[in-house]
PDB file of C-alpha atoms and ligand atoms in Angstrom:
ATOM      1  CA  UNK A   1    -152.116-257.957 -79.190  1.00 72.00           C
ATOM      2  CA  UNK A   2    -153.502-261.120 -81.106  1.00 86.00           C
ATOM      3  CA  UNK A   3    -151.059-262.182 -83.538  1.00 95.00           C
ATOM      4  CA  UNK A   4    -152.199-261.115 -86.950  1.00 95.00           C
ATOM      5  CA  UNK A   5    -152.522-264.530 -89.238  1.00 96.00           C
ATOM      6  CA  UNK A   6    -150.417-264.433 -92.478  1.00 97.00           C
ATOM      7  CA  UNK A   7    -151.541-266.707 -95.384  1.00 97.00           C
ATOM      8  CA  UNK A   8    -148.668-266.897 -98.005  1.00 98.00           C
ATOM      9  CA  UNK A   9    -148.786-268.417-101.462  1.00 98.00           C
ATOM     10  CA  UNK A  10    -145.779-270.343-102.747  1.00 98.00           C
ATOM     11  CA  UNK A  11    -146.566-270.887-106.458  1.00 98.00           C
ATOM     12  CA  UNK A  12    -142.925-272.486-106.645  1.00 98.00           C
ATOM     13  CA  UNK A  13    -142.256-272.828-110.505  1.00 98.00           C
ATOM     14  CA  UNK A  14    -145.582-272.738-111.738  1.00 98.00           C
ATOM     15  CA  UNK A  15    -147.604-270.020-113.691  1.00 98.00           C
ATOM     16  CA  UNK A  16    -146.322-267.806-116.662  1.00 98.00           C
ATOM     17  CA  UNK A  17    -146.639-264.158-116.513  1.00 98.00           C
ATOM     18  CA  UNK A  18    -150.326-263.988-118.161  1.00 98.00           C
ATOM     19  CA  UNK A  19    -151.257-266.468-115.775  1.00 98.00           C
ATOM     20  CA  UNK A  20    -150.128-264.503-113.036  1.00 98.00           C
ATOM     21  CA  UNK A  21    -152.043-261.617-113.714  1.00 98.00           C
ATOM     22  CA  UNK A  22    -155.085-263.504-114.732  1.00 97.00           C
ATOM     23  CA  UNK A  23    -154.683-265.210-111.132  1.00 98.00           C
ATOM     24  CA  UNK A  24    -154.638-261.835-109.064  1.00 97.00           C
ATOM     25  CA  UNK A  25    -157.337-260.583-111.121  1.00 94.00           C
ATOM     26  CA  UNK A  26    -159.790-263.496-110.176  1.00 95.00           C
ATOM     27  CA  UNK A  27    -158.257-263.720-106.415  1.00 95.00           C
ATOM     28  CA  UNK A  28    -159.232-260.086-105.875  1.00 91.00           C
ATOM     29  CA  UNK A  29    -162.695-260.539-107.253  1.00 87.00           C
ATOM     30  CA  UNK A  30    -163.219-263.897-105.085  1.00 86.00           C
ATOM     31  CA  UNK A  31    -161.959-261.651-101.611  1.00 80.00           C
ATOM     32  CA  UNK A  32    -164.182-259.128-102.620  1.00 58.00           C
ATOM     33  CA  UNK A  33    -167.471-261.157-103.049  1.00 46.00           C
ATOM     34  CA  UNK A  34    -166.759-263.103 -99.481  1.00 44.00           C
ATOM     35  CA  UNK A  35    -166.360-261.710 -95.958  1.00 42.00           C
ATOM     36  CA  UNK A  36    -163.516-259.227 -96.452  1.00 44.00           C
ATOM     37  CA  UNK A  37    -165.637-256.701 -97.959  1.00 41.00           C
ATOM     38  CA  UNK A  38    -163.193-253.908 -97.375  1.00 46.00           C
ATOM     39  CA  UNK A  39    -160.320-255.602 -98.332  1.00 51.00           C
ATOM     40  CA  UNK A  40    -159.805-253.482-101.724  1.00 51.00           C
ATOM     41  CA  UNK A  41    -159.026-249.870-101.768  1.00 50.00           C
ATOM     42  CA  UNK A  42    -161.059-248.945-104.741  1.00 51.00           C
ATOM     43  CA  UNK A  43    -160.637-245.024-104.565  1.00 48.00           C
ATOM     44  CA  UNK A  44    -158.038-243.590-102.471  1.00 45.00           C
ATOM     45  CA  UNK A  45    -155.034-246.147-100.690  1.00 42.00           C
ATOM     46  CA  UNK A  46    -154.405-243.438 -98.285  1.00 38.00           C
ATOM     47  CA  UNK A  47    -157.770-243.427 -97.220  1.00 30.00           C
ATOM     48  CA  UNK A  48    -158.180-247.107 -96.790  1.00 33.00           C
ATOM     49  CA  UNK A  49    -159.904-247.676 -93.410  1.00 27.00           C
ATOM     50  CA  UNK A  50    -159.432-251.305 -92.179  1.00 29.00           C
ATOM     51  CA  UNK A  51    -156.946-253.928 -93.104  1.00 38.00           C
ATOM     52  CA  UNK A  52    -157.801-257.199 -94.246  1.00 55.00           C
ATOM     53  CA  UNK A  53    -158.508-259.536 -91.361  1.00 77.00           C
ATOM     54  CA  UNK A  54    -155.365-261.915 -92.315  1.00 87.00           C
ATOM     55  CA  UNK A  55    -152.002-260.544 -94.132  1.00 95.00           C
ATOM     56  CA  UNK A  56    -151.801-261.903 -97.447  1.00 96.00           C
ATOM     57  CA  UNK A  57    -148.530-262.366 -99.502  1.00 98.00           C
ATOM     58  CA  UNK A  58    -148.280-263.903-102.665  1.00 98.00           C
ATOM     59  CA  UNK A  59    -144.645-265.360-103.849  1.00 98.00           C
ATOM     60  CA  UNK A  60    -144.743-265.777-107.649  1.00 98.00           C
ATOM     61  CA  UNK A  61    -141.800-266.865-109.727  1.00 98.00           C
ATOM     62  CA  UNK A  62    -139.363-264.302-110.210  1.00 98.00           C
ATOM     63  CA  UNK A  63    -140.343-263.284-113.834  1.00 98.00           C
ATOM     64  CA  UNK A  64    -143.753-262.478-112.629  1.00 98.00           C
ATOM     65  CA  UNK A  65    -142.692-260.367-109.834  1.00 98.00           C
ATOM     66  CA  UNK A  66    -142.940-257.171-111.767  1.00 98.00           C
ATOM     67  CA  UNK A  67    -146.325-257.910-113.114  1.00 98.00           C
ATOM     68  CA  UNK A  68    -147.911-259.236-110.229  1.00 98.00           C
ATOM     69  CA  UNK A  69    -146.690-256.253-108.383  1.00 98.00           C
ATOM     70  CA  UNK A  70    -148.430-253.868-110.806  1.00 97.00           C
ATOM     71  CA  UNK A  71    -151.714-256.058-110.525  1.00 96.00           C
ATOM     72  CA  UNK A  72    -152.025-255.926-106.740  1.00 95.00           C
ATOM     73  CA  UNK A  73    -151.590-252.296-106.414  1.00 94.00           C
ATOM     74  CA  UNK A  74    -154.048-250.335-104.417  1.00 91.00           C
ATOM     75  CA  UNK A  75    -154.736-253.585-102.589  1.00 92.00           C
ATOM     76  CA  UNK A  76    -153.820-254.923 -98.899  1.00 91.00           C
ATOM     77  CA  UNK A  77    -151.868-257.826-101.012  1.00 95.00           C
ATOM     78  CA  UNK A  78    -148.072-258.044-100.310  1.00 97.00           C
ATOM     79  CA  UNK A  79    -145.474-259.551-102.720  1.00 98.00           C
ATOM     80  CA  UNK A  80    -142.935-261.988-101.607  1.00 98.00           C
ATOM     81  CA  UNK A  81    -140.219-264.208-103.473  1.00 98.00           C
ATOM     82  CA  UNK A  82    -139.140-267.696-102.682  1.00 98.00           C
ATOM     83  CA  UNK A  83    -135.714-267.526-102.492  1.00 98.00           C
ATOM     84  CA  UNK A  84    -132.726-265.223-102.902  1.00 98.00           C
ATOM     85  CA  UNK A  85    -128.764-265.509-102.989  1.00 98.00           C
ATOM     86  CA  UNK A  86    -126.724-264.137 -99.838  1.00 98.00           C
ATOM     87  CA  UNK A  87    -124.726-261.905-101.497  1.00 98.00           C
ATOM     88  CA  UNK A  88    -125.942-258.297-102.601  1.00 98.00           C
ATOM     89  CA  UNK A  89    -124.188-258.340-105.978  1.00 98.00           C
ATOM     90  CA  UNK A  90    -121.476-260.220-108.176  1.00 98.00           C
ATOM     91  CA  UNK A  91    -120.573-262.916-110.205  1.00 98.00           C
ATOM     92  CA  UNK A  92    -123.193-265.616-109.379  1.00 98.00           C
ATOM     93  CA  UNK A  93    -124.658-266.299-112.692  1.00 98.00           C
ATOM     94  CA  UNK A  94    -128.637-267.075-112.133  1.00 97.00           C
ATOM     95  CA  UNK A  95    -128.796-265.428-108.854  1.00 98.00           C
ATOM     96  CA  UNK A  96    -131.020-262.693-107.499  1.00 98.00           C
ATOM     97  CA  UNK A  97    -130.193-260.593-104.488  1.00 98.00           C
ATOM     98  CA  UNK A  98    -132.024-259.159-101.544  1.00 98.00           C
ATOM     99  CA  UNK A  99    -131.872-255.557-103.132  1.00 98.00           C
ATOM    100  CA  UNK A 100    -132.952-256.402-106.245  1.00 98.00           C
ATOM    101  CA  UNK A 101    -135.915-258.032-104.620  1.00 98.00           C
ATOM    102  CA  UNK A 102    -136.433-255.116-102.729  1.00 98.00           C
ATOM    103  CA  UNK A 103    -136.371-253.070-106.008  1.00 97.00           C
ATOM    104  CA  UNK A 104    -139.289-255.287-107.724  1.00 98.00           C
ATOM    105  CA  UNK A 105    -141.396-254.751-104.639  1.00 98.00           C
ATOM    106  CA  UNK A 106    -141.147-257.711-102.121  1.00 98.00           C
ATOM    107  CA  UNK A 107    -141.614-257.167 -98.834  1.00 98.00           C
ATOM    108  CA  UNK A 108    -141.397-260.960 -98.128  1.00 98.00           C
ATOM    109  CA  UNK A 109    -138.648-263.638 -98.868  1.00 98.00           C
ATOM    110  CA  UNK A 110    -139.163-267.481 -98.148  1.00 98.00           C
ATOM    111  CA  UNK A 111    -135.857-269.027 -96.716  1.00 98.00           C
ATOM    112  CA  UNK A 112    -135.200-272.507 -96.288  1.00 98.00           C
ATOM    113  CA  UNK A 113    -137.501-274.342 -98.135  1.00 98.00           C
ATOM    114  CA  UNK A 114    -137.473-278.070 -98.203  1.00 98.00           C
ATOM    115  CA  UNK A 115    -137.371-278.046-101.792  1.00 98.00           C
ATOM    116  CA  UNK A 116    -134.390-275.984-101.518  1.00 98.00           C
ATOM    117  CA  UNK A 117    -132.829-277.942 -99.024  1.00 98.00           C
ATOM    118  CA  UNK A 118    -133.224-281.014-100.652  1.00 97.00           C
ATOM    119  CA  UNK A 119    -132.403-280.284-104.235  1.00 97.00           C
ATOM    120  CA  UNK A 120    -130.218-277.197-103.999  1.00 98.00           C
ATOM    121  CA  UNK A 121    -128.228-278.537-101.113  1.00 97.00           C
ATOM    122  CA  UNK A 122    -129.062-275.622 -98.668  1.00 98.00           C
ATOM    123  CA  UNK A 123    -127.861-275.642 -95.446  1.00 98.00           C
ATOM    124  CA  UNK A 124    -128.657-274.238 -92.205  1.00 98.00           C
ATOM    125  CA  UNK A 125    -125.519-272.202 -92.302  1.00 98.00           C
ATOM    126  CA  UNK A 126    -126.634-270.852 -96.038  1.00 98.00           C
ATOM    127  CA  UNK A 127    -129.928-270.015 -94.896  1.00 98.00           C
ATOM    128  CA  UNK A 128    -128.592-267.997 -91.840  1.00 98.00           C
ATOM    129  CA  UNK A 129    -126.508-266.174 -94.280  1.00 98.00           C
ATOM    130  CA  UNK A 130    -129.666-265.329 -96.595  1.00 98.00           C
ATOM    131  CA  UNK A 131    -131.677-264.375 -93.213  1.00 98.00           C
ATOM    132  CA  UNK A 132    -129.167-262.028 -92.373  1.00 98.00           C
ATOM    133  CA  UNK A 133    -129.044-260.489 -96.063  1.00 98.00           C
ATOM    134  CA  UNK A 134    -132.712-260.463 -96.028  1.00 98.00           C
ATOM    135  CA  UNK A 135    -133.204-258.414 -93.014  1.00 98.00           C
ATOM    136  CA  UNK A 136    -130.261-255.956 -93.797  1.00 98.00           C
ATOM    137  CA  UNK A 137    -132.027-255.184 -96.808  1.00 98.00           C
ATOM    138  CA  UNK A 138    -135.435-254.410 -95.237  1.00 98.00           C
ATOM    139  CA  UNK A 139    -137.256-257.750 -96.366  1.00 98.00           C
ATOM    140  CA  UNK A 140    -139.007-259.870 -93.933  1.00 98.00           C
ATOM    141  CA  UNK A 141    -137.830-263.555 -93.986  1.00 98.00           C
ATOM    142  CA  UNK A 142    -140.299-266.868 -93.773  1.00 98.00           C
ATOM    143  CA  UNK A 143    -138.082-269.075 -92.607  1.00 98.00           C
ATOM    144  CA  UNK A 144    -139.285-272.731 -93.161  1.00 98.00           C
ATOM    145  CA  UNK A 145    -138.233-275.801 -90.849  1.00 98.00           C
ATOM    146  CA  UNK A 146    -139.445-278.924 -90.892  1.00 98.00           C
ATOM    147  CA  UNK A 147    -138.850-282.901 -90.273  1.00 98.00           C
ATOM    148  CA  UNK A 148    -138.859-285.643 -92.977  1.00 96.00           C
ATOM    149  CA  UNK A 149    -141.279-288.554 -92.643  1.00 95.00           C
ATOM    150  CA  UNK A 150    -138.249-290.867 -91.336  1.00 95.00           C
ATOM    151  CA  UNK A 151    -137.096-288.493 -88.957  1.00 97.00           C
ATOM    152  CA  UNK A 152    -140.665-288.429 -87.397  1.00 96.00           C
ATOM    153  CA  UNK A 153    -140.904-291.843 -87.181  1.00 95.00           C
ATOM    154  CA  UNK A 154    -137.950-292.024 -85.469  1.00 97.00           C
ATOM    155  CA  UNK A 155    -139.243-289.613 -82.673  1.00 97.00           C
ATOM    156  CA  UNK A 156    -136.758-287.212 -83.770  1.00 98.00           C
ATOM    157  CA  UNK A 157    -138.790-284.574 -84.618  1.00 98.00           C
ATOM    158  CA  UNK A 158    -138.039-281.840 -81.896  1.00 98.00           C
ATOM    159  CA  UNK A 159    -134.502-282.484 -82.146  1.00 98.00           C
ATOM    160  CA  UNK A 160    -134.616-281.638 -85.627  1.00 98.00           C
ATOM    161  CA  UNK A 161    -136.712-278.287 -85.544  1.00 98.00           C
ATOM    162  CA  UNK A 162    -134.359-277.396 -82.364  1.00 98.00           C
ATOM    163  CA  UNK A 163    -131.066-277.903 -84.703  1.00 98.00           C
ATOM    164  CA  UNK A 164    -132.551-276.096 -87.578  1.00 98.00           C
ATOM    165  CA  UNK A 165    -133.762-273.432 -85.541  1.00 98.00           C
ATOM    166  CA  UNK A 166    -130.739-272.666 -83.494  1.00 98.00           C
ATOM    167  CA  UNK A 167    -128.538-272.793 -86.466  1.00 98.00           C
ATOM    168  CA  UNK A 168    -130.897-270.871 -89.053  1.00 98.00           C
ATOM    169  CA  UNK A 169    -131.151-267.865 -86.157  1.00 98.00           C
ATOM    170  CA  UNK A 170    -127.432-268.110 -85.256  1.00 98.00           C
ATOM    171  CA  UNK A 171    -126.630-264.294 -84.267  1.00 97.00           C
ATOM    172  CA  UNK A 172    -129.822-262.979 -84.924  1.00 98.00           C
ATOM    173  CA  UNK A 173    -130.549-260.467 -82.241  1.00 98.00           C
ATOM    174  CA  UNK A 174    -133.827-259.536 -80.375  1.00 98.00           C
ATOM    175  CA  UNK A 175    -134.519-256.514 -82.940  1.00 97.00           C
ATOM    176  CA  UNK A 176    -133.999-258.494 -85.904  1.00 98.00           C
ATOM    177  CA  UNK A 177    -135.913-261.606 -85.115  1.00 98.00           C
ATOM    178  CA  UNK A 178    -139.033-259.623 -85.128  1.00 97.00           C
ATOM    179  CA  UNK A 179    -138.867-259.603 -88.801  1.00 98.00           C
ATOM    180  CA  UNK A 180    -138.794-263.025 -89.253  1.00 98.00           C
ATOM    181  CA  UNK A 181    -142.074-265.544 -89.758  1.00 98.00           C
ATOM    182  CA  UNK A 182    -141.443-269.070 -88.921  1.00 98.00           C
ATOM    183  CA  UNK A 183    -143.141-271.883 -91.103  1.00 98.00           C
ATOM    184  CA  UNK A 184    -143.144-275.295 -89.596  1.00 98.00           C
ATOM    185  CA  UNK A 185    -143.375-277.415 -92.628  1.00 98.00           C
ATOM    186  CA  UNK A 186    -143.488-281.179 -92.103  1.00 98.00           C
ATOM    187  CA  UNK A 187    -141.596-282.460 -95.248  1.00 97.00           C
ATOM    188  CA  UNK A 188    -143.790-285.637 -95.593  1.00 96.00           C
ATOM    189  CA  UNK A 189    -146.742-283.267 -95.808  1.00 96.00           C
ATOM    190  CA  UNK A 190    -145.574-281.085 -98.619  1.00 95.00           C
ATOM    191  CA  UNK A 191    -147.478-281.620-101.722  1.00 92.00           C
ATOM    192  CA  UNK A 192    -148.504-285.164-100.532  1.00 92.00           C
ATOM    193  CA  UNK A 193    -152.023-284.248 -99.745  1.00 90.00           C
ATOM    194  CA  UNK A 194    -151.387-285.651 -96.300  1.00 89.00           C
ATOM    195  CA  UNK A 195    -151.500-282.750 -93.974  1.00 88.00           C
ATOM    196  CA  UNK A 196    -150.212-282.488 -90.120  1.00 92.00           C
ATOM    197  CA  UNK A 197    -153.621-283.060 -87.839  1.00 96.00           C
ATOM    198  CA  UNK A 198    -154.215-279.504 -86.378  1.00 97.00           C
ATOM    199  CA  UNK A 199    -153.102-281.417 -83.082  1.00 97.00           C
ATOM    200  CA  UNK A 200    -149.755-282.598 -84.370  1.00 97.00           C
ATOM    201  CA  UNK A 201    -148.960-279.198 -86.280  1.00 98.00           C
ATOM    202  CA  UNK A 202    -150.155-277.402 -82.744  1.00 98.00           C
ATOM    203  CA  UNK A 203    -147.653-279.651 -80.718  1.00 98.00           C
ATOM    204  CA  UNK A 204    -144.573-278.613 -83.337  1.00 98.00           C
ATOM    205  CA  UNK A 205    -145.692-274.885 -82.934  1.00 98.00           C
ATOM    206  CA  UNK A 206    -146.080-274.758 -79.219  1.00 98.00           C
ATOM    207  CA  UNK A 207    -142.574-276.307 -79.039  1.00 98.00           C
ATOM    208  CA  UNK A 208    -140.813-273.903 -81.424  1.00 98.00           C
ATOM    209  CA  UNK A 209    -142.879-271.001 -79.256  1.00 98.00           C
ATOM    210  CA  UNK A 210    -140.863-272.377 -76.268  1.00 98.00           C
ATOM    211  CA  UNK A 211    -137.491-272.553 -77.851  1.00 98.00           C
ATOM    212  CA  UNK A 212    -137.980-268.936 -78.881  1.00 98.00           C
ATOM    213  CA  UNK A 213    -138.640-268.034 -75.440  1.00 98.00           C
ATOM    214  CA  UNK A 214    -135.491-269.699 -74.357  1.00 98.00           C
ATOM    215  CA  UNK A 215    -133.319-268.298 -77.275  1.00 98.00           C
ATOM    216  CA  UNK A 216    -134.932-264.775 -76.885  1.00 98.00           C
ATOM    217  CA  UNK A 217    -137.256-263.679 -74.115  1.00 98.00           C
ATOM    218  CA  UNK A 218    -141.119-264.448 -73.365  1.00 98.00           C
ATOM    219  CA  UNK A 219    -142.420-261.116 -75.424  1.00 97.00           C
ATOM    220  CA  UNK A 220    -140.812-262.204 -78.587  1.00 98.00           C
ATOM    221  CA  UNK A 221    -141.851-265.621 -78.187  1.00 98.00           C
ATOM    222  CA  UNK A 222    -145.554-264.598 -77.688  1.00 98.00           C
ATOM    223  CA  UNK A 223    -145.615-261.822 -80.779  1.00 97.00           C
ATOM    224  CA  UNK A 224    -143.699-263.959 -83.516  1.00 98.00           C
ATOM    225  CA  UNK A 225    -145.491-265.530 -85.944  1.00 98.00           C
ATOM    226  CA  UNK A 226    -145.347-269.402 -86.595  1.00 98.00           C
ATOM    227  CA  UNK A 227    -147.274-270.562 -89.593  1.00 98.00           C
ATOM    228  CA  UNK A 228    -147.958-274.175 -90.798  1.00 98.00           C
ATOM    229  CA  UNK A 229    -147.432-275.425 -94.525  1.00 98.00           C
ATOM    230  CA  UNK A 230    -148.032-278.850 -96.095  1.00 97.00           C
ATOM    231  CA  UNK A 231    -150.972-279.842 -97.978  1.00 96.00           C
ATOM    232  CA  UNK A 232    -153.054-276.953 -96.617  1.00 97.00           C
ATOM    233  CA  UNK A 233    -156.544-276.463 -98.581  1.00 97.00           C
ATOM    234  CA  UNK A 234    -159.574-274.961 -98.265  1.00 96.00           C
ATOM    235  CA  UNK A 235    -161.049-277.859 -96.658  1.00 96.00           C
ATOM    236  CA  UNK A 236    -158.671-278.232 -93.874  1.00 97.00           C
ATOM    237  CA  UNK A 237    -157.463-274.619 -93.291  1.00 97.00           C
ATOM    238  CA  UNK A 238    -159.889-273.663 -90.650  1.00 96.00           C
ATOM    239  CA  UNK A 239    -159.005-276.516 -88.353  1.00 97.00           C
ATOM    240  CA  UNK A 240    -155.793-276.036 -88.661  1.00 97.00           C
ATOM    241  CA  UNK A 241    -155.749-272.011 -88.428  1.00 97.00           C
ATOM    242  CA  UNK A 242    -158.179-272.440 -85.396  1.00 97.00           C
ATOM    243  CA  UNK A 243    -155.095-273.728 -83.259  1.00 97.00           C
ATOM    244  CA  UNK A 244    -153.896-271.531 -80.698  1.00 97.00           C
ATOM    245  CA  UNK A 245    -150.291-271.359 -81.729  1.00 98.00           C
ATOM    246  CA  UNK A 246    -151.011-271.593 -85.682  1.00 98.00           C
ATOM    247  CA  UNK A 247    -150.650-268.124 -87.060  1.00 98.00           C
ATOM    248  CA  UNK A 248    -151.333-268.635 -90.625  1.00 98.00           C
ATOM    249  CA  UNK A 249    -150.389-270.981 -93.544  1.00 98.00           C
ATOM    250  CA  UNK A 250    -147.927-271.477 -96.182  1.00 98.00           C
ATOM    251  CA  UNK A 251    -149.684-272.768 -99.202  1.00 98.00           C
ATOM    252  CA  UNK A 252    -148.521-274.556-102.123  1.00 98.00           C
ATOM    253  CA  UNK A 253    -150.521-276.420-104.081  1.00 97.00           C
ATOM    254  CA  UNK A 254    -153.832-274.971-103.271  1.00 98.00           C
ATOM    255  CA  UNK A 255    -152.453-271.389-103.778  1.00 98.00           C
ATOM    256  CA  UNK A 256    -152.541-272.106-107.530  1.00 98.00           C
ATOM    257  CA  UNK A 257    -156.377-271.705-107.645  1.00 98.00           C
ATOM    258  CA  UNK A 258    -157.331-268.515-106.988  1.00 97.00           C
ATOM    259  CA  UNK A 259    -160.839-269.519-105.511  1.00 95.00           C
ATOM    260  CA  UNK A 260    -159.277-272.154-103.453  1.00 96.00           C
ATOM    261  CA  UNK A 261    -156.878-269.621-102.042  1.00 97.00           C
ATOM    262  CA  UNK A 262    -159.155-267.190-101.385  1.00 95.00           C
ATOM    263  CA  UNK A 263    -161.079-269.565 -99.283  1.00 94.00           C
ATOM    264  CA  UNK A 264    -158.264-270.234 -97.234  1.00 95.00           C
ATOM    265  CA  UNK A 265    -157.546-266.204 -96.676  1.00 94.00           C
ATOM    266  CA  UNK A 266    -161.098-265.745 -96.024  1.00 89.00           C
ATOM    267  CA  UNK A 267    -161.361-268.553 -92.903  1.00 86.00           C
TER     268      UNK A 267
HETATM  269  P1  PGA B   1    -148.014-277.743-100.499  1.00 81.84           P
HETATM  270  O1  PGA B   1    -146.784-276.764-100.445  1.00 81.84           O
HETATM  271  O2  PGA B   1    -149.151-276.668 -99.869  1.00 81.84           O
HETATM  272  O3  PGA B   1    -148.199-278.130-101.670  1.00 81.84           O
HETATM  273  O4  PGA B   1    -147.782-278.989 -99.719  1.00 81.84           O
HETATM  274  C1  PGA B   1    -146.541-276.321 -99.336  1.00 81.84           C
HETATM  275  C2  PGA B   1    -145.173-275.471 -99.589  1.00 81.84           C
HETATM  276  O5  PGA B   1    -144.308-276.041 -99.989  1.00 81.84           O
HETATM  277  O6  PGA B   1    -144.929-274.303 -98.897  1.00 81.84           O
END
């Protein structure tokens, strides 16, 4: 079975609630008018015949989750969050938990994003705890890993990826790993307009697949989705997504515009 591509929008700390709703309205129209004609279920969600070619996930800020959930009702668009705490409840002022995200209608959660690692001191150990909490609560995790420019320039890319992957996935078993998507996001490509070339990304994706084969088995490594993130836009998406081991994209900046994001989804 070919791996179904996953295109996720990471809005980061952008968009008010009305802006989020207006995005979804425009996005649905852009999607409808392009290749994926059967994307929307207009009459009856149960009779929806064909799913969209790609799986589409929108990860808005927490405040917009509820309204976005309402706006995507009856479509195949899925809801995701950008972060969560590993505890389920308690005295953690300002935090949100996996059960709360489930309650809010999320199916996915982005974990270990490089901005969380850099600005909020998230370590692989913390990310590992978050992944376990997410999976326990039936959320699928989009685990982000990636090297800095300095690490790439000193030829440490593969060592960094291996370290992050092994530590973030510590004691995640063969069943649990099936609910994880790996996002390779070179830090130097995020928000810089400087994407990895398809060949550069493919090389790392292939390396990650090889690591997963060693950590798990060949079936798991062949079925898991490894998506790319870092300055993906409507111009470069096609080439990146054409690579054998690139199973989708995690899109930041270009996901803020409904037309650009729709074009990427229709690639
Ligand atoms: P970018 O962000 O597309 O703006 O580079 C990607 C990300 O941070 O996930």
